[in-house]
Short mmCIF file of C-alpha atoms and ligand atoms in Angstrom, two decimals:
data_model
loop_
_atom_site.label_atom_id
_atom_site.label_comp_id
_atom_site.label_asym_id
_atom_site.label_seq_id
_atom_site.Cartn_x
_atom_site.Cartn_y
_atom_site.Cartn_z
CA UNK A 1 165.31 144.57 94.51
CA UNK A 2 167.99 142.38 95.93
CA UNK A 3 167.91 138.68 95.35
CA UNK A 4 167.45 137.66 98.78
CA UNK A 5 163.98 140.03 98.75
CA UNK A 6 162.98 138.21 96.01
CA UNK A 7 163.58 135.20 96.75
CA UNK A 8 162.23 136.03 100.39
CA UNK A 9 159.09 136.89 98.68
CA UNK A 10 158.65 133.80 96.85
CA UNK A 11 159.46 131.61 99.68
CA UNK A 12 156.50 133.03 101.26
CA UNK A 13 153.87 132.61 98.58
CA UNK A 14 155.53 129.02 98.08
CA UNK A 15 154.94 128.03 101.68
CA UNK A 16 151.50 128.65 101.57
CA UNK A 17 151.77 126.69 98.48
CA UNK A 18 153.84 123.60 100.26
CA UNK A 19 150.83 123.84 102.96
CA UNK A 20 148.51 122.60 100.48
CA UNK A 21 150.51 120.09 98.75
CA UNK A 22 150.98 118.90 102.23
CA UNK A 23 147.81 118.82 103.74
CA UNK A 24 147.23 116.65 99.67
CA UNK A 25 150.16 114.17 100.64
CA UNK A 26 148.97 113.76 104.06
CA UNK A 27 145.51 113.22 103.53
CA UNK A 28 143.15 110.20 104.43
CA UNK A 29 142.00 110.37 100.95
CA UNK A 30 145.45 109.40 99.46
CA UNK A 31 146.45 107.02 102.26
CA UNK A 32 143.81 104.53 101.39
CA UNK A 33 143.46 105.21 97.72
CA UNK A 34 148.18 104.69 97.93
CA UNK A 35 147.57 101.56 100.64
CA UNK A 36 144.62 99.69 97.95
CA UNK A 37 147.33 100.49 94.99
CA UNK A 38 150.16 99.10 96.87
CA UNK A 39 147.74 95.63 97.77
CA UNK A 40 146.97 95.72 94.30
CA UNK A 41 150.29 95.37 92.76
CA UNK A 42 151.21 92.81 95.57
CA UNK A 43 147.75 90.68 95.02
CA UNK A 44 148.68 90.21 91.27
CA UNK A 45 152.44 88.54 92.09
CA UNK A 46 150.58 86.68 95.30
CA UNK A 47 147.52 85.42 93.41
CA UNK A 48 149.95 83.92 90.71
CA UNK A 49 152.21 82.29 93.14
CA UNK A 50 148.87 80.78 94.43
CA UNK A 51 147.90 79.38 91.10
CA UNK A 52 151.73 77.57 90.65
CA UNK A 53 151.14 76.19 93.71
CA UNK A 54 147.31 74.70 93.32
CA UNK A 55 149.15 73.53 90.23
CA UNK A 56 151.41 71.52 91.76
CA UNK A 57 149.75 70.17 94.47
CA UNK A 58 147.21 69.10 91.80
CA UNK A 59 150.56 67.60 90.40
CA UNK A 60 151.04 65.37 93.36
CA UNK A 61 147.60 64.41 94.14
CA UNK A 62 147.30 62.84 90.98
CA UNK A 63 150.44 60.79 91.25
CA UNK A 64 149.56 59.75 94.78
CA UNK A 65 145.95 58.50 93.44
CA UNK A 66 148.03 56.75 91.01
CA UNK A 67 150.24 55.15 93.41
CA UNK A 68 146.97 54.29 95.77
CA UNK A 69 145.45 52.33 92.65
CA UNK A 70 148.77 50.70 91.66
CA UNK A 71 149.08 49.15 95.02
CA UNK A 72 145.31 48.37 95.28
CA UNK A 73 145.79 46.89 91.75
CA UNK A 74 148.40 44.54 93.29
CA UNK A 75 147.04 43.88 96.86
CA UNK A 76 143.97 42.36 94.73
CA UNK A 77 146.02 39.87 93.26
CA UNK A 78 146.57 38.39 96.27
CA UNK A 79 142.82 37.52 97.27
CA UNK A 80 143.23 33.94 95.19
CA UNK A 81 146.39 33.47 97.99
CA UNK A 82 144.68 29.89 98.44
CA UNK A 83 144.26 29.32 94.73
CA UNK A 84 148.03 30.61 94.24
CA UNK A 85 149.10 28.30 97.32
CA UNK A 86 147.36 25.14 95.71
CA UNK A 87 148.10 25.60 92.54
CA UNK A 88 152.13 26.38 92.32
CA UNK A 89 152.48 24.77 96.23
CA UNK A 90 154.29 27.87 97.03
CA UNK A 91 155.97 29.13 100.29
CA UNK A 92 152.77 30.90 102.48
CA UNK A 93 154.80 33.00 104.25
CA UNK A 94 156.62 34.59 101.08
CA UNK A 95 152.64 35.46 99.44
CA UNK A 96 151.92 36.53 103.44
CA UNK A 97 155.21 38.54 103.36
CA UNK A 98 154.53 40.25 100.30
CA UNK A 99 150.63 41.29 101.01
CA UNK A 100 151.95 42.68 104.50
CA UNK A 101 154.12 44.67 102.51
CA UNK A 102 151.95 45.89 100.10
CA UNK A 103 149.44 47.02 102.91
CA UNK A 104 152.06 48.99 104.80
CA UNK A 105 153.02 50.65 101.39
CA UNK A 106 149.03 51.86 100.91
CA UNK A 107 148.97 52.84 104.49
CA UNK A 108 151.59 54.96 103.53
CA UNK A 109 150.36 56.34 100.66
CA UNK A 110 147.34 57.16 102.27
CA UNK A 111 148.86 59.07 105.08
CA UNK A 112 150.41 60.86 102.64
CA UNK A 113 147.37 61.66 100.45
CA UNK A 114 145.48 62.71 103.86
CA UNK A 115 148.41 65.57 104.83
CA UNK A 116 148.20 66.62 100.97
CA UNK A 117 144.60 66.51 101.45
CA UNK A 118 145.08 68.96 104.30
CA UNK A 119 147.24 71.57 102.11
CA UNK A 120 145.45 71.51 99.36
CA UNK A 121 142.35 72.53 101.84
CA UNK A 122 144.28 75.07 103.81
CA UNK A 123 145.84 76.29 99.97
CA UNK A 124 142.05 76.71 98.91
CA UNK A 125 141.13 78.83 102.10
CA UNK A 126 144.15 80.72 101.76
CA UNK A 127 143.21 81.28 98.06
CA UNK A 128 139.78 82.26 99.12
CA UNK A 129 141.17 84.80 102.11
CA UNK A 130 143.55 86.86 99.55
CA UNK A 131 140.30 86.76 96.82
CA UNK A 132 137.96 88.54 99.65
CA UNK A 133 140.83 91.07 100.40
CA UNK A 134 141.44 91.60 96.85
CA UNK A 135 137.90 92.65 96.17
CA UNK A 136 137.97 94.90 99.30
CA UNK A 137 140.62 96.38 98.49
CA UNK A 138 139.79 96.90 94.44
CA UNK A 139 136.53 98.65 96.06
CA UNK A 140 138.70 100.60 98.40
CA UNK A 141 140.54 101.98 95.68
CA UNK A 142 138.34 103.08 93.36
CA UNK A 143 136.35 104.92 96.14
CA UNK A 144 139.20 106.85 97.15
CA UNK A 145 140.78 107.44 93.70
CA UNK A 146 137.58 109.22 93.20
CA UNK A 147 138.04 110.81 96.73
CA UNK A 148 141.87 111.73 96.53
CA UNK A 149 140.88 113.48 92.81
CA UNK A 150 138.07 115.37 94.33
CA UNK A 151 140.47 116.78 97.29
CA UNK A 152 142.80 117.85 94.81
CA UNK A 153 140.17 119.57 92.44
CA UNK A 154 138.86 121.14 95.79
CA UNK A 155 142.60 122.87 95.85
CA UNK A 156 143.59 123.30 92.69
CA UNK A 157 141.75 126.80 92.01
CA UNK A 158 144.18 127.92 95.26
CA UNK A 159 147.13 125.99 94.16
CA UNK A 160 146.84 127.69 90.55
CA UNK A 161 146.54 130.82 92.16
CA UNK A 162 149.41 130.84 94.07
CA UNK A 163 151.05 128.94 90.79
CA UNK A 164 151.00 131.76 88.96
CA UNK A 165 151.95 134.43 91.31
CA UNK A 166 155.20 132.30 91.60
CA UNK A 167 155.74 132.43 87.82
CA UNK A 168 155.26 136.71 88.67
CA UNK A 169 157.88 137.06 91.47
CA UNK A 170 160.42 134.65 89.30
CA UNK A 171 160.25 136.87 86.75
CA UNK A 172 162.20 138.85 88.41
CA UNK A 173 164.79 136.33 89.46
CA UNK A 174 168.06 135.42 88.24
CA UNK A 175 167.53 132.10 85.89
CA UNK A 176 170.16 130.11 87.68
CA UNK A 177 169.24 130.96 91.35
CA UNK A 178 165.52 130.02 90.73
CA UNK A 179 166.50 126.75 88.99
CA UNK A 180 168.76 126.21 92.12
CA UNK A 181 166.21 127.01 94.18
CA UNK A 182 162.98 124.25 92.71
CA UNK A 183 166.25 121.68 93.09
CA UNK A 184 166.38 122.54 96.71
CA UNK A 185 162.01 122.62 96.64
CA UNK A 186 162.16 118.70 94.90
CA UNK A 187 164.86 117.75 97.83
CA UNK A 188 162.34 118.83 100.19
CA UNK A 189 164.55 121.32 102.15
CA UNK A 190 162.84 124.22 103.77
CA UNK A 191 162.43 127.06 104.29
CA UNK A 192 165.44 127.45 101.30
CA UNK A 193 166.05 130.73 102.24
CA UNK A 194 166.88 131.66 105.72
CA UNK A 195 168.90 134.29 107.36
CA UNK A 196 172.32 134.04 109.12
CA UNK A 197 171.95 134.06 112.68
CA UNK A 198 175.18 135.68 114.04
CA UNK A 199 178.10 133.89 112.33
CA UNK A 200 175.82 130.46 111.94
CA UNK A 201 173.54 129.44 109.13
CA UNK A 202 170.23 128.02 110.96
CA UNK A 203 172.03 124.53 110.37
CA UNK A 204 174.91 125.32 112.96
CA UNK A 205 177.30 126.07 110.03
CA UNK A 206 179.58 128.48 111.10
CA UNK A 207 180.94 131.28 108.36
CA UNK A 208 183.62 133.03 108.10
CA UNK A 209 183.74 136.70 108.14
CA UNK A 210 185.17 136.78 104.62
CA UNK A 211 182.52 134.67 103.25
CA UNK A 212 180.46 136.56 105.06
CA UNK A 213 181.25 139.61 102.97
CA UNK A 214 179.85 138.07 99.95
CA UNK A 215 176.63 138.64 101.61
CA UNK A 216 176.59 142.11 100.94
CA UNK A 217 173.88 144.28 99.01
CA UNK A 218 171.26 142.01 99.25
CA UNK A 219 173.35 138.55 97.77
CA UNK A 220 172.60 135.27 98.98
CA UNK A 221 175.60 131.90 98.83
CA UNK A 222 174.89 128.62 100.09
CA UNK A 223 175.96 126.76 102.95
CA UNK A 224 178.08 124.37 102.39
CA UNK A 225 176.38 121.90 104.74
CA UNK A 226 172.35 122.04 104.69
CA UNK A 227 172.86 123.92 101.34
CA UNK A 228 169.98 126.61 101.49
CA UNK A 229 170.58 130.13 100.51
CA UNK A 230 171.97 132.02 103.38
CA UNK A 231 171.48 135.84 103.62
CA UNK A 232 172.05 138.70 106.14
CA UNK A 233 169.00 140.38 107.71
ZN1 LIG B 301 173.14 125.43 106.72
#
């Protein structure tokens, strides 16, 4: 038989076979069980980002309580102002000067402590938004890894089938045109064989009458620009 029969006759056991892988790779099953793996892998890198940043705004709430305290510390000095007044006959407006100052620092530290406040809250809600997706999504996955397996065992008695009536017909075919051909299959081109239509390969390629001769007795070439195996009908 001529190699373009052959390989004519395994194109058309493989389609039926690409149908199923297809209808596999299309599936509902896989696009949730793919979409909870892909959330997965993201969660991890997001929930650790999440934990540096707790971190450091746990970081600079401490340092702003110890800033609030340190200027608390200080403002309290000044409640003996009279006592300090009488006793050293200092100026009053210098102490008054000073404790206004003091104040306006705190108020400032406070404002800041209530916006940190604020982040740290929206942070924890955050947090507590990815958590509740994370376990949805865990759940998600391992209900349709179990479904995406089961649609595959459901075709896998057909898919061996037809396996192993390709491993028949490509008995017959020459090594390096079936090797060319499962390159072509893992591309994703097809059909991989087709036939020349006129002086054009199904592409629009034209060829040449004298490369059309090689065509003869049943041989197949490949264009030079879609690259599947032309042959003549
Ligand atoms: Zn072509």
């Amino acid at each position: 038989m001529a190699v373009s029969q052959q390989l004519l006759e395994y194109q058309k056991v493989d389609a039926e076979l690409l149908k199923i892988e297809q209808s596999v790779a299309g599936s509902e099953e896989r696009k949730k069980f793919m979409q909870a793996k892909k959330f997965m892998e993201a969660a991890r890198e997001k929930l650790d980002a999440q934990d540096k940043r707790a971190a450091e705004l746990r970081r600079l709430r401490d340092d702003l309580v110890q800033r609030t305290e340190e200027i608390t510390r200080q403002i309290a000095e000044y409640a003996d102002l009279d006592e300090m007044i009488g006793e050293e006959g200092g100026d009053v407006s210098f102490y008054k000067k000073n404790a206004q100052q003091l104040l306006e620092r705190l108020r400032m530290v406070k404002g800041e402590l209530a916006k940190l406040t604020a982040d740290v809250t929206a942070a924890a809600e955050e947090y507590e938004r990815l958590k509740k997706q994370t376990i949805a999504m865990q759940k998600q996955g391992e209900e349709y890894s179990k479904k995406f397996k089961e649609l595959k065992s459901k075709h896998a008695a057909e898919a061996e089938a037809l396996q192993q009536k390709l491993t028949e017909i490509a008995k017959a075919i020459p090594k390096d045109v079936m090797a060319r051909y499962q390159q072509k299959r893992k591309e994703k081109i097809f059909p991989i064989i087709v036939p020349l239509n006129g002086d054009r390969c199904v592409c629009g390629m034209d060829f040449p009458l004298a490369q059309q001769g090689r065509l003869d007795g049943g041989n197949v070439i490949e264009c030079e620009h879609c690259r599947r195996f032309v042959y003549k009908p």
